[in-house]
PDB file of C-alpha atoms in Angstrom:
ATOM      1  CA  MET A1319       6.446  23.704 -13.835  1.00 55.00           C
ATOM      2  CA  GLN A1320       2.282  22.223 -14.495  1.00 66.00           C
ATOM      3  CA  ALA A1321       1.389  18.713 -13.831  1.00 85.00           C
ATOM      4  CA  ILE A1322       1.061  15.925 -15.886  1.00 90.00           C
ATOM      5  CA  SER A1323      -2.666  14.832 -15.682  1.00 91.00           C
ATOM      6  CA  VAL A1324      -4.318  11.810 -17.525  1.00 91.00           C
ATOM      7  CA  GLY A1325      -7.210  10.231 -16.341  1.00 89.00           C
ATOM      8  CA  ASP A1326      -7.366   9.301 -12.652  1.00 90.00           C
ATOM      9  CA  ARG A1327      -3.173   9.478 -13.162  1.00 94.00           C
ATOM     10  CA  VAL A1328      -1.302  12.179 -12.036  1.00 96.00           C
ATOM     11  CA  TYR A1329       1.984  13.197 -12.490  1.00 97.00           C
ATOM     12  CA  ASN A1330       3.800  15.376 -10.496  1.00 96.00           C
ATOM     13  CA  TYR A1331       7.612  16.565 -11.063  1.00 96.00           C
ATOM     14  CA  SER A1332       9.424  16.732  -7.780  1.00 95.00           C
ATOM     15  CA  GLN A1333      13.524  17.021  -8.119  1.00 96.00           C
ATOM     16  CA  THR A1334      16.917  16.475  -9.423  1.00 97.00           C
ATOM     17  CA  LEU A1335      19.290  14.493  -7.099  1.00 98.00           C
ATOM     18  CA  GLY A1336      23.283  14.842  -8.188  1.00 97.00           C
ATOM     19  CA  ARG A1337      25.593  16.728 -10.047  1.00 96.00           C
ATOM     20  CA  GLY A1338      28.998  15.355 -12.222  1.00 95.00           C
ATOM     21  CA  SER A1339      31.612  14.888 -10.472  1.00 95.00           C
ATOM     22  CA  ASP A1340      34.699  11.912 -11.147  1.00 94.00           C
ATOM     23  CA  GLY A1341      34.261  11.124  -7.624  1.00 93.00           C
ATOM     24  CA  GLY A1342      32.928  13.024  -3.722  1.00 94.00           C
ATOM     25  CA  ILE A1343      28.963  14.334  -3.886  1.00 96.00           C
ATOM     26  CA  GLY A1344      27.841  13.485  -7.592  1.00 96.00           C
ATOM     27  CA  PHE A1345      27.754  10.973 -10.382  1.00 97.00           C
ATOM     28  CA  ARG A1346      30.122  10.179 -13.920  1.00 96.00           C
ATOM     29  CA  ASN A1347      26.932   8.622 -16.139  1.00 96.00           C
ATOM     30  CA  PRO A1348      24.890   7.213 -14.391  1.00 98.00           C
ATOM     31  CA  VAL A1349      24.062   4.620 -15.918  1.00 98.00           C
ATOM     32  CA  ASP A1350      21.149   2.601 -12.893  1.00 98.00           C
ATOM     33  CA  LEU A1351      20.352   2.739  -9.146  1.00 98.00           C
ATOM     34  CA  ALA A1352      18.580   1.090  -6.261  1.00 98.00           C
ATOM     35  CA  ILE A1353      17.260   2.027  -3.031  1.00 98.00           C
ATOM     36  CA  SER A1354      16.472   0.599  -0.121  1.00 97.00           C
ATOM     37  CA  PRO A1355      13.182   0.270   2.345  1.00 95.00           C
ATOM     38  CA  ASP A1356      15.102   2.647   4.097  1.00 94.00           C
ATOM     39  CA  GLY A1357      15.746   5.280   2.016  1.00 95.00           C
ATOM     40  CA  ILE A1358      19.029   5.017   1.052  1.00 98.00           C
ATOM     41  CA  MET A1359      19.880   4.876  -2.585  1.00 98.00           C
ATOM     42  CA  TYR A1360      23.041   3.880  -4.674  1.00 98.00           C
ATOM     43  CA  VAL A1361      23.691   5.045  -7.337  1.00 98.00           C
ATOM     44  CA  LEU A1362      26.457   3.120 -10.247  1.00 98.00           C
ATOM     45  CA  SER A1363      29.015   5.444 -12.550  1.00 98.00           C
ATOM     46  CA  ARG A1364      30.018   3.400 -15.591  1.00 96.00           C
ATOM     47  CA  ALA A1365      32.419   6.260 -16.549  1.00 90.00           C
ATOM     48  CA  SER A1366      33.944   5.836 -19.745  1.00 79.00           C
ATOM     49  CA  ASP A1367      37.522   5.310 -21.272  1.00 72.00           C
ATOM     50  CA  ALA A1368      38.687   9.123 -20.470  1.00 69.00           C
ATOM     51  CA  ASN A1369      36.985   9.639 -17.085  1.00 77.00           C
ATOM     52  CA  GLN A1370      38.008   5.720 -15.753  1.00 89.00           C
ATOM     53  CA  CYS A1371      35.437   7.309 -11.899  1.00 93.00           C
ATOM     54  CA  GLN A1372      33.955   3.699 -12.032  1.00 96.00           C
ATOM     55  CA  ARG A1373      32.044   3.775  -8.543  1.00 97.00           C
ATOM     56  CA  VAL A1374      28.228   3.877  -6.497  1.00 98.00           C
ATOM     57  CA  THR A1375      27.264   6.760  -4.755  1.00 98.00           C
ATOM     58  CA  VAL A1376      25.663   6.336  -1.802  1.00 98.00           C
ATOM     59  CA  LEU A1377      23.385   8.775  -0.171  1.00 98.00           C
ATOM     60  CA  THR A1378      19.928   9.484   0.574  1.00 97.00           C
ATOM     61  CA  THR A1379      16.945   9.860  -1.365  1.00 95.00           C
ATOM     62  CA  GLU A1380      17.052  13.630  -0.096  1.00 94.00           C
ATOM     63  CA  GLU A1381      20.806  14.149  -1.254  1.00 97.00           C
ATOM     64  CA  GLU A1382      22.066  13.515   2.091  1.00 98.00           C
ATOM     65  CA  PHE A1383      25.499  11.688   0.341  1.00 98.00           C
ATOM     66  CA  ILE A1384      26.655   9.275   2.795  1.00 98.00           C
ATOM     67  CA  SER A1385      29.761   7.219   0.930  1.00 98.00           C
ATOM     68  CA  GLU A1386      31.060   5.897  -1.702  1.00 98.00           C
ATOM     69  CA  PHE A1387      33.004   3.133  -2.937  1.00 98.00           C
ATOM     70  CA  SER A1388      34.884   0.629  -5.640  1.00 97.00           C
ATOM     71  CA  GLY A1389      36.402   1.851  -8.993  1.00 96.00           C
ATOM     72  CA  PRO A1390      37.795   0.605 -11.925  1.00 95.00           C
ATOM     73  CA  GLY A1391      40.107  -2.356 -12.291  1.00 95.00           C
ATOM     74  CA  THR A1392      40.037  -5.613 -12.072  1.00 97.00           C
ATOM     75  CA  ASP A1393      40.674  -6.791  -8.843  1.00 97.00           C
ATOM     76  CA  ASP A1394      38.259  -7.990  -6.255  1.00 98.00           C
ATOM     77  CA  GLY A1395      34.832  -5.044  -5.676  1.00 97.00           C
ATOM     78  CA  GLN A1396      36.018  -3.127  -8.875  1.00 97.00           C
ATOM     79  CA  PHE A1397      34.488  -2.660 -12.689  1.00 96.00           C
ATOM     80  CA  ILE A1398      35.421  -1.590 -15.606  1.00 96.00           C
ATOM     81  CA  TRP A1399      31.575  -1.657 -17.669  1.00 96.00           C
ATOM     82  CA  PRO A1400      29.096  -1.834 -14.808  1.00 98.00           C
ATOM     83  CA  THR A1401      25.809  -1.729 -15.961  1.00 98.00           C
ATOM     84  CA  SER A1402      22.960  -2.547 -13.202  1.00 98.00           C
ATOM     85  CA  ILE A1403      22.902  -2.397  -9.395  1.00 98.00           C
ATOM     86  CA  VAL A1404      20.159  -4.265  -7.470  1.00 98.00           C
ATOM     87  CA  ILE A1405      19.520  -5.015  -3.820  1.00 98.00           C
ATOM     88  CA  ASP A1406      18.360  -8.223  -1.906  1.00 98.00           C
ATOM     89  CA  ASN A1407      16.269  -8.774   0.855  1.00 95.00           C
ATOM     90  CA  GLU A1408      19.536  -8.897   3.096  1.00 96.00           C
ATOM     91  CA  GLY A1409      20.485  -6.272   1.899  1.00 97.00           C
ATOM     92  CA  MET A1410      23.532  -7.310  -0.087  1.00 98.00           C
ATOM     93  CA  ILE A1411      24.352  -5.801  -3.389  1.00 98.00           C
ATOM     94  CA  TYR A1412      24.894  -7.185  -6.691  1.00 98.00           C
ATOM     95  CA  VAL A1413      26.888  -5.783  -9.595  1.00 98.00           C
ATOM     96  CA  ALA A1414      27.045  -6.695 -13.539  1.00 98.00           C
ATOM     97  CA  ASP A1415      29.572  -5.749 -15.678  1.00 98.00           C
ATOM     98  CA  GLU A1416      30.009  -6.436 -19.092  1.00 97.00           C
ATOM     99  CA  TRP A1417      32.789  -6.267 -19.306  1.00 97.00           C
ATOM    100  CA  LEU A1418      34.544  -8.427 -17.440  1.00 98.00           C
ATOM    101  CA  ASN A1419      31.208 -10.818 -17.150  1.00 98.00           C
ATOM    102  CA  ARG A1420      30.353 -11.817 -13.373  1.00 98.00           C
ATOM    103  CA  ILE A1421      28.078 -10.309 -10.789  1.00 98.00           C
ATOM    104  CA  THR A1422      29.638  -8.674  -8.028  1.00 98.00           C
ATOM    105  CA  ILE A1423      28.515  -8.868  -4.486  1.00 98.00           C
ATOM    106  CA  PHE A1424      29.016  -6.173  -1.912  1.00 98.00           C
ATOM    107  CA  ASP A1425      27.207  -5.749   1.803  1.00 98.00           C
ATOM    108  CA  ASN A1426      25.259  -2.350   2.720  1.00 94.00           C
ATOM    109  CA  LEU A1427      28.509  -0.950   3.487  1.00 95.00           C
ATOM    110  CA  GLY A1428      30.033  -1.382   0.516  1.00 97.00           C
ATOM    111  CA  ASN A1429      32.161  -3.993   1.939  1.00 98.00           C
ATOM    112  CA  PHE A1430      33.129  -6.552  -1.049  1.00 98.00           C
ATOM    113  CA  HIS A1431      31.911 -10.347   0.312  1.00 98.00           C
ATOM    114  CA  SER A1432      32.027 -11.893  -3.006  1.00 98.00           C
ATOM    115  CA  LYS A1433      32.053 -12.534  -7.144  1.00 98.00           C
ATOM    116  CA  TRP A1434      30.538 -15.087  -9.185  1.00 98.00           C
ATOM    117  CA  GLY A1435      30.333 -15.950 -13.216  1.00 98.00           C
ATOM    118  CA  LYS A1436      32.671 -17.293 -15.767  1.00 96.00           C
ATOM    119  CA  PRO A1437      32.315 -15.453 -19.385  1.00 97.00           C
ATOM    120  CA  GLY A1438      30.830 -16.598 -21.875  1.00 97.00           C
ATOM    121  CA  HIS A1439      28.258 -17.938 -24.408  1.00 96.00           C
ATOM    122  CA  GLU A1440      27.228 -21.757 -22.850  1.00 97.00           C
ATOM    123  CA  ILE A1441      24.306 -22.379 -20.433  1.00 97.00           C
ATOM    124  CA  GLY A1442      24.948 -20.565 -16.594  1.00 97.00           C
ATOM    125  CA  GLN A1443      28.310 -18.750 -18.347  1.00 98.00           C
ATOM    126  CA  LEU A1444      27.734 -14.837 -18.947  1.00 98.00           C
ATOM    127  CA  ASN A1445      27.812 -12.400 -22.459  1.00 98.00           C
ATOM    128  CA  GLY A1446      27.805  -9.295 -21.912  1.00 98.00           C
ATOM    129  CA  PRO A1447      25.259  -9.257 -18.263  1.00 98.00           C
ATOM    130  CA  ALA A1448      23.244  -5.540 -18.867  1.00 98.00           C
ATOM    131  CA  GLY A1449      20.107  -6.330 -16.354  1.00 98.00           C
ATOM    132  CA  LEU A1450      19.730  -7.136 -12.889  1.00 98.00           C
ATOM    133  CA  ALA A1451      16.552  -7.822 -11.202  1.00 98.00           C
ATOM    134  CA  PHE A1452      14.907  -9.841  -7.730  1.00 98.00           C
ATOM    135  CA  ASP A1453      11.540 -11.935  -7.779  1.00 97.00           C
ATOM    136  CA  SER A1454       9.677 -12.550  -4.305  1.00 97.00           C
ATOM    137  CA  LYS A1455      11.618 -15.927  -4.328  1.00 96.00           C
ATOM    138  CA  GLY A1456      15.117 -14.251  -4.254  1.00 97.00           C
ATOM    139  CA  CYS A1457      15.960 -15.838  -7.900  1.00 98.00           C
ATOM    140  CA  LEU A1458      18.354 -12.968  -9.574  1.00 98.00           C
ATOM    141  CA  TYR A1459      17.101 -13.023 -13.595  1.00 98.00           C
ATOM    142  CA  VAL A1460      20.224 -11.458 -15.816  1.00 98.00           C
ATOM    143  CA  SER A1461      19.811 -10.042 -18.764  1.00 98.00           C
ATOM    144  CA  GLU A1462      22.295 -10.709 -21.240  1.00 98.00           C
ATOM    145  CA  ASN A1463      23.512  -7.253 -24.168  1.00 97.00           C
ATOM    146  CA  LEU A1464      25.787  -9.466 -26.066  1.00 97.00           C
ATOM    147  CA  GLY A1465      23.371 -12.639 -25.344  1.00 98.00           C
ATOM    148  CA  HIS A1466      20.265 -11.809 -26.574  1.00 98.00           C
ATOM    149  CA  ARG A1467      18.892 -13.855 -23.954  1.00 98.00           C
ATOM    150  CA  ILE A1468      17.726 -13.443 -19.882  1.00 98.00           C
ATOM    151  CA  GLN A1469      19.112 -16.314 -17.640  1.00 98.00           C
ATOM    152  CA  LYS A1470      17.651 -17.183 -13.997  1.00 98.00           C
ATOM    153  CA  PHE A1471      20.475 -17.328 -11.078  1.00 98.00           C
ATOM    154  CA  THR A1472      20.019 -17.914  -7.744  1.00 98.00           C
ATOM    155  CA  LYS A1473      21.826 -14.782  -5.104  1.00 96.00           C
ATOM    156  CA  ASP A1474      24.894 -17.106  -5.466  1.00 97.00           C
ATOM    157  CA  GLY A1475      25.104 -17.833  -9.201  1.00 98.00           C
ATOM    158  CA  GLU A1476      23.623 -21.372  -9.264  1.00 98.00           C
ATOM    159  CA  HIS A1477      22.284 -21.835 -12.715  1.00 98.00           C
ATOM    160  CA  ILE A1478      18.625 -21.887 -12.368  1.00 98.00           C
ATOM    161  CA  LYS A1479      17.198 -21.262 -15.882  1.00 97.00           C
ATOM    162  CA  THR A1480      17.738 -19.437 -19.463  1.00 98.00           C
ATOM    163  CA  TRP A1481      15.814 -18.256 -22.690  1.00 97.00           C
ATOM    164  CA  GLY A1482      15.882 -15.936 -24.981  1.00 97.00           C
ATOM    165  CA  ASN A1483      17.669 -16.107 -28.674  1.00 96.00           C
ATOM    166  CA  GLN A1484      18.498 -13.293 -31.043  1.00 97.00           C
ATOM    167  CA  GLY A1485      15.980 -12.635 -33.577  1.00 97.00           C
ATOM    168  CA  GLN A1486      12.343  -9.935 -33.629  1.00 95.00           C
ATOM    169  CA  LEU A1487       9.596 -12.712 -32.953  1.00 96.00           C
ATOM    170  CA  GLU A1488       7.693 -13.138 -29.897  1.00 95.00           C
ATOM    171  CA  GLY A1489      10.156 -13.811 -27.920  1.00 96.00           C
ATOM    172  CA  GLU A1490      13.231 -12.979 -29.106  1.00 97.00           C
ATOM    173  CA  LEU A1491      15.640 -10.270 -28.340  1.00 98.00           C
ATOM    174  CA  THR A1492      18.235  -8.203 -29.881  1.00 97.00           C
ATOM    175  CA  ARG A1493      20.636  -6.766 -27.195  1.00 98.00           C
ATOM    176  CA  PRO A1494      17.871  -6.697 -24.626  1.00 98.00           C
ATOM    177  CA  TRP A1495      19.395  -4.142 -21.706  1.00 98.00           C
ATOM    178  CA  GLY A1496      17.457  -3.102 -18.700  1.00 98.00           C
ATOM    179  CA  ILE A1497      15.300  -5.703 -17.106  1.00 98.00           C
ATOM    180  CA  THR A1498      11.890  -5.407 -14.508  1.00 98.00           C
ATOM    181  CA  VAL A1499       9.902  -8.153 -12.145  1.00 98.00           C
ATOM    182  CA  ASP A1500       6.979  -6.682 -10.677  1.00 97.00           C
ATOM    183  CA  SER A1501       4.693  -7.794  -7.437  1.00 95.00           C
ATOM    184  CA  ASP A1502       3.339 -11.095  -9.486  1.00 96.00           C
ATOM    185  CA  ASP A1503       7.104 -12.278 -10.518  1.00 97.00           C
ATOM    186  CA  ASN A1504       6.445 -11.703 -14.007  1.00 98.00           C
ATOM    187  CA  ILE A1505       8.985 -10.124 -16.404  1.00 98.00           C
ATOM    188  CA  TYR A1506      10.377  -6.697 -17.981  1.00 98.00           C
ATOM    189  CA  VAL A1507      12.529  -7.490 -21.022  1.00 98.00           C
ATOM    190  CA  ALA A1508      13.958  -4.056 -23.014  1.00 98.00           C
ATOM    191  CA  ASP A1509      14.582  -5.172 -25.909  1.00 97.00           C
ATOM    192  CA  TRP A1510      17.001  -2.372 -26.756  1.00 96.00           C
ATOM    193  CA  TYR A1511      17.834  -2.890 -30.635  1.00 95.00           C
ATOM    194  CA  ASN A1512      13.799  -4.210 -30.956  1.00 95.00           C
ATOM    195  CA  ASN A1513      12.295  -0.793 -29.395  1.00 95.00           C
ATOM    196  CA  ARG A1514      10.053  -2.892 -27.185  1.00 96.00           C
ATOM    197  CA  VAL A1515       9.308  -3.858 -23.703  1.00 97.00           C
ATOM    198  CA  GLN A1516       8.276  -7.541 -23.997  1.00 97.00           C
ATOM    199  CA  LYS A1517       7.142  -9.556 -20.825  1.00 98.00           C
ATOM    200  CA  PHE A1518       6.952 -12.770 -19.424  1.00 98.00           C
ATOM    201  CA  ASP A1519       6.953 -14.963 -17.043  1.00 97.00           C
ATOM    202  CA  SER A1520       8.738 -16.830 -14.011  1.00 93.00           C
ATOM    203  CA  ASP A1521       9.252 -19.409 -16.450  1.00 94.00           C
ATOM    204  CA  GLY A1522      10.039 -17.742 -19.701  1.00 96.00           C
ATOM    205  CA  ARG A1523       7.043 -17.418 -21.561  1.00 97.00           C
ATOM    206  CA  PHE A1524       6.242 -15.179 -23.901  1.00 97.00           C
ATOM    207  CA  MET A1525       2.767 -13.491 -22.707  1.00 97.00           C
ATOM    208  CA  SER A1526       2.782  -9.096 -24.208  1.00 96.00           C
ATOM    209  CA  VAL A1527       5.343  -6.378 -25.536  1.00 95.00           C
ATOM    210  CA  PHE A1528       5.034  -2.656 -24.924  1.00 93.00           C
ATOM    211  CA  GLY A1529       6.136  -0.624 -27.379  1.00 85.00           C
ATOM    212  CA  SER A1530       3.247  -0.988 -30.676  1.00 61.00           C
ATOM    213  CA  GLN A1531       0.515   0.489 -29.381  1.00 45.00           C
ATOM    214  CA  GLY A1532       1.104   4.764 -27.881  1.00 48.00           C
ATOM    215  CA  PRO A1533       4.416   6.571 -29.374  1.00 59.00           C
ATOM    216  CA  GLY A1534       7.120   4.049 -30.349  1.00 78.00           C
ATOM    217  CA  LEU A1535      10.645   2.886 -28.372  1.00 94.00           C
ATOM    218  CA  ASP A1536      13.511   4.293 -29.706  1.00 93.00           C
ATOM    219  CA  LEU A1537      16.371   2.081 -27.675  1.00 95.00           C
ATOM    220  CA  PRO A1538      14.500   2.035 -24.705  1.00 96.00           C
ATOM    221  CA  SER A1539      17.109   0.848 -21.329  1.00 97.00           C
ATOM    222  CA  SER A1540      15.270   0.043 -18.417  1.00 98.00           C
ATOM    223  CA  VAL A1541      11.746  -0.677 -17.897  1.00 98.00           C
ATOM    224  CA  ALA A1542       9.867  -0.315 -14.194  1.00 98.00           C
ATOM    225  CA  VAL A1543       6.578  -0.726 -12.981  1.00 98.00           C
ATOM    226  CA  ASP A1544       4.524   0.453  -9.914  1.00 97.00           C
ATOM    227  CA  LEU A1545       1.984  -1.109  -7.152  1.00 95.00           C
ATOM    228  CA  GLU A1546      -0.581   0.543  -9.988  1.00 95.00           C
ATOM    229  CA  GLY A1547       1.286  -2.483 -12.902  1.00 96.00           C
ATOM    230  CA  ASP A1548       1.817   0.702 -14.408  1.00 97.00           C
ATOM    231  CA  VAL A1549       5.464   0.132 -16.595  1.00 97.00           C
ATOM    232  CA  TYR A1550       7.375   2.752 -17.158  1.00 98.00           C
ATOM    233  CA  VAL A1551       9.860   2.438 -20.125  1.00 98.00           C
ATOM    234  CA  THR A1552      12.836   4.981 -20.839  1.00 97.00           C
ATOM    235  CA  SER A1553      13.346   5.570 -24.296  1.00 96.00           C
ATOM    236  CA  TRP A1554      17.014   6.577 -24.377  1.00 96.00           C
ATOM    237  CA  TRP A1555      17.266   8.016 -28.007  1.00 95.00           C
ATOM    238  CA  ASN A1556      14.669   9.687 -28.224  1.00 93.00           C
ATOM    239  CA  CYS A1557      15.262  11.156 -24.253  1.00 96.00           C
ATOM    240  CA  LYS A1558      11.745  10.343 -23.704  1.00 96.00           C
ATOM    241  CA  VAL A1559       9.814   7.973 -20.820  1.00 97.00           C
ATOM    242  CA  GLU A1560       6.797   6.538 -21.877  1.00 96.00           C
ATOM    243  CA  ILE A1561       3.740   5.438 -19.655  1.00 96.00           C
ATOM    244  CA  PHE A1562       1.960   2.489 -19.692  1.00 95.00           C
ATOM    245  CA  ARG A1563      -1.244   0.472 -18.606  1.00 95.00           C
ATOM    246  CA  ARG A1564      -0.662  -2.715 -17.493  1.00 93.00           C
ATOM    247  CA  ASP A1565      -2.806  -3.828 -21.223  1.00 93.00           C
ATOM    248  CA  GLY A1566      -0.085  -2.198 -23.088  1.00 91.00           C
ATOM    249  CA  SER A1567      -2.229   1.242 -23.810  1.00 91.00           C
ATOM    250  CA  HIS A1568      -0.281   3.987 -23.928  1.00 93.00           C
ATOM    251  CA  ILE A1569      -0.810   6.764 -21.007  1.00 95.00           C
ATOM    252  CA  THR A1570       1.858   9.871 -21.359  1.00 95.00           C
ATOM    253  CA  THR A1571       4.927  11.068 -22.453  1.00 95.00           C
ATOM    254  CA  LEU A1572       7.924  12.970 -19.879  1.00 97.00           C
ATOM    255  CA  SER A1573      10.955  14.417 -21.145  1.00 96.00           C
ATOM    256  CA  GLY A1574      12.077  16.268 -18.151  1.00 96.00           C
ATOM    257  CA  ASN A1575      10.952  19.072 -16.248  1.00 95.00           C
ATOM    258  CA  ALA A1576      14.442  19.770 -14.185  1.00 95.00           C
ATOM    259  CA  ASP A1577      13.518  24.305 -13.681  1.00 93.00           C
ATOM    260  CA  LYS A1578      15.208  23.698 -10.332  1.00 91.00           C
ATOM    261  CA  LEU A1579      18.913  22.874  -9.182  1.00 95.00           C
ATOM    262  CA  SER A1580      19.425  20.137  -7.487  1.00 96.00           C
ATOM    263  CA  LYS A1581      20.907  20.862  -3.998  1.00 97.00           C
ATOM    264  CA  TRP A1582      24.010  18.936  -4.789  1.00 97.00           C
ATOM    265  CA  ALA A1583      24.272  22.115  -8.053  1.00 96.00           C
ATOM    266  CA  ALA A1584      23.111  24.883  -6.245  1.00 95.00           C
ATOM    267  CA  GLU A1585      26.086  24.213  -3.747  1.00 96.00           C
ATOM    268  CA  PHE A1586      28.741  23.558  -5.637  1.00 95.00           C
ATOM    269  CA  LEU A1587      28.092  27.163  -7.701  1.00 95.00           C
ATOM    270  CA  ASN A1588      27.573  28.885  -4.899  1.00 94.00           C
ATOM    271  CA  GLN A1589      30.954  27.979  -4.209  1.00 95.00           C
ATOM    272  CA  ASN A1590      32.240  28.515  -7.462  1.00 95.00           C
ATOM    273  CA  PRO A1591      31.376  32.074  -8.008  1.00 93.00           C
ATOM    274  CA  ASP A1592      33.343  31.596 -11.998  1.00 94.00           C
ATOM    275  CA  TYR A1593      30.868  29.176 -12.494  1.00 91.00           C
ATOM    276  CA  ARG A1594      27.812  31.106 -11.425  1.00 92.00           C
ATOM    277  CA  LYS A1595      28.645  34.477 -13.573  1.00 92.00           C
ATOM    278  CA  ALA A1596      28.976  32.170 -15.792  1.00 93.00           C
ATOM    279  CA  ARG A1597      26.241  30.504 -16.088  1.00 92.00           C
ATOM    280  CA  GLN A1598      24.148  33.688 -15.484  1.00 91.00           C
ATOM    281  CA  LEU A1599      25.047  35.006 -19.129  1.00 92.00           C
ATOM    282  CA  VAL A1600      22.986  31.938 -20.349  1.00 91.00           C
ATOM    283  CA  LYS A1601      19.674  33.069 -21.642  1.00 91.00           C
ATOM    284  CA  ASP A1602      17.566  30.374 -21.961  1.00 92.00           C
ATOM    285  CA  LEU A1603      18.340  27.745 -19.505  1.00 91.00           C
ATOM    286  CA  GLU A1604      14.992  25.555 -20.257  1.00 92.00           C
ATOM    287  CA  PRO A1605      16.919  23.270 -22.706  1.00 92.00           C
ATOM    288  CA  GLU A1606      18.574  21.512 -20.135  1.00 93.00           C
ATOM    289  CA  TRP A1607      15.116  21.259 -18.014  1.00 94.00           C
ATOM    290  CA  ALA A1608      14.709  18.069 -20.600  1.00 96.00           C
ATOM    291  CA  PHE A1609      15.400  14.876 -19.928  1.00 97.00           C
ATOM    292  CA  PHE A1610      19.221  13.634 -21.845  1.00 97.00           C
ATOM    293  CA  ARG A1611      19.316  10.224 -22.607  1.00 97.00           C
ATOM    294  CA  PRO A1612      17.103   9.220 -19.873  1.00 98.00           C
ATOM    295  CA  ILE A1613      18.447   5.196 -19.385  1.00 98.00           C
ATOM    296  CA  ALA A1614      17.064   3.646 -15.434  1.00 98.00           C
ATOM    297  CA  ILE A1615      14.553   4.139 -14.439  1.00 98.00           C
ATOM    298  CA  LYS A1616      13.148   2.984 -10.403  1.00 98.00           C
ATOM    299  CA  THR A1617       9.661   3.240  -8.686  1.00 98.00           C
ATOM    300  CA  THR A1618       8.758   3.244  -4.688  1.00 97.00           C
ATOM    301  CA  ASP A1619       5.702   2.157  -3.194  1.00 95.00           C
ATOM    302  CA  ASP A1620       5.403   6.230  -2.290  1.00 96.00           C
ATOM    303  CA  GLY A1621       4.527   6.959  -6.172  1.00 96.00           C
ATOM    304  CA  ARG A1622       7.926   8.705  -6.963  1.00 98.00           C
ATOM    305  CA  ILE A1623       9.228   7.677 -10.054  1.00 98.00           C
ATOM    306  CA  TRP A1624      13.585   7.634 -10.064  1.00 98.00           C
ATOM    307  CA  ILE A1625      15.039   8.222 -13.821  1.00 98.00           C
ATOM    308  CA  SER A1626      18.930   9.003 -14.022  1.00 98.00           C
ATOM    309  CA  GLU A1627      20.554  10.692 -16.341  1.00 98.00           C
ATOM    310  CA  ASP A1628      23.486   9.680 -18.572  1.00 95.00           C
ATOM    311  CA  GLU A1629      24.148  12.690 -20.136  1.00 95.00           C
ATOM    312  CA  ARG A1630      23.150  14.766 -17.396  1.00 95.00           C
ATOM    313  CA  TRP A1631      24.683  13.112 -14.784  1.00 97.00           C
ATOM    314  CA  ARG A1632      21.446  13.203 -13.021  1.00 98.00           C
ATOM    315  CA  ILE A1633      18.222  12.262 -11.973  1.00 98.00           C
ATOM    316  CA  GLN A1634      15.164  13.274 -12.132  1.00 98.00           C
ATOM    317  CA  VAL A1635      11.872  12.546  -9.386  1.00 98.00           C
ATOM    318  CA  TYR A1636       8.204  12.426 -10.240  1.00 98.00           C
ATOM    319  CA  GLN A1637       5.444  12.282  -7.526  1.00 97.00           C
ATOM    320  CA  LYS A1638       2.692  10.166  -9.301  1.00 97.00           C
ATOM    321  CA  GLU A1639      -0.939  11.281  -7.315  1.00 94.00           C
ATOM    322  CA  LEU A1640      -3.677   9.013  -8.113  1.00 90.00           C
ATOM    323  CA  ASP A1641      -7.357  10.308  -8.197  1.00 75.00           C
ATOM    324  CA  TRP A1642      -9.525   8.481  -6.566  1.00 57.00           C
ATOM    325  CA  GLU A1643     -12.073   9.834  -7.445  1.00 45.00           C
ATOM    326  CA  ILE A1644     -12.068   8.136 -10.177  1.00 44.00           C
ATOM    327  CA  PRO A1645     -11.965   4.469 -10.664  1.00 46.00           C
ATOM    328  CA  ILE A1646      -9.080   2.265 -11.948  1.00 46.00           C
ATOM    329  CA  LEU A1647     -10.326  -0.254 -13.913  1.00 43.00           C
ATOM    330  CA  ASN A1648      -8.257  -3.874 -13.371  1.00 43.00           C
ATOM    331  CA  LEU A1649      -6.876  -4.595 -16.995  1.00 38.00           C
TER     332      LEU A1649
END
């Protein structure tokens, strides 16, 4: 596929990871992912009521399967409706569950460590936790899909601060989902039902909004910020990724370019000739290159952009390049 070039920024589709599977090699409705500094990826499968295969798949960023852990249920270390996954600065893994209203903590091998959170509407209680993000001080921010607010905790679950209420005005939220923190500890929230991303400082003061300029967002589910301050948003309903500068101006749109199979998908077809023959009968495979319900997005310091698709059970990867002959404005 041709690269997308906009000013001093170039976006190249790089690779696809994963395939559909109820266990082992593959994902089932991968709603979020986290990547450790040493290149280990943890992919959270939400699954569904019909396919109870909630779990975390562990692999390298080069698609080498390592292991999986957890499963459906209410016991310690199990999930009902998992929503998000993050890694702290000690390598511990945190998973939010919006049904059980708790945060479950695992070590980097997937062993259950602890849990915290009580369901409820009061300050410090959890009401549909949807997004998780750590700041540079190790504080954990939780967006609440049903509570229409953001809460700030220590990593052990001690409440620090709460802000937000349901509404459409600046600083108000309606069913917020994904959340991320930039290098200055500013907070970005995917304001799902308000079709925008809002930016707050670490004390919860409103700073700016993304989505009012350029193409509109349609149920934004996740947000990420890269080293240059560019903001990436998965627009879940219209199957796009919108990219903005830090001043809110629109850069470009990614639609998905998966013109080659993932390694896992290719291996599956090689081992299952009936599936391979059926696929060869399809006259036009181009529709499957596009995103189908992109739900989570992450960026890494090497310039890669990782986008998981809720309905195609895979991760598409882009590489961002900068033309250093063109100066980047400090906006």
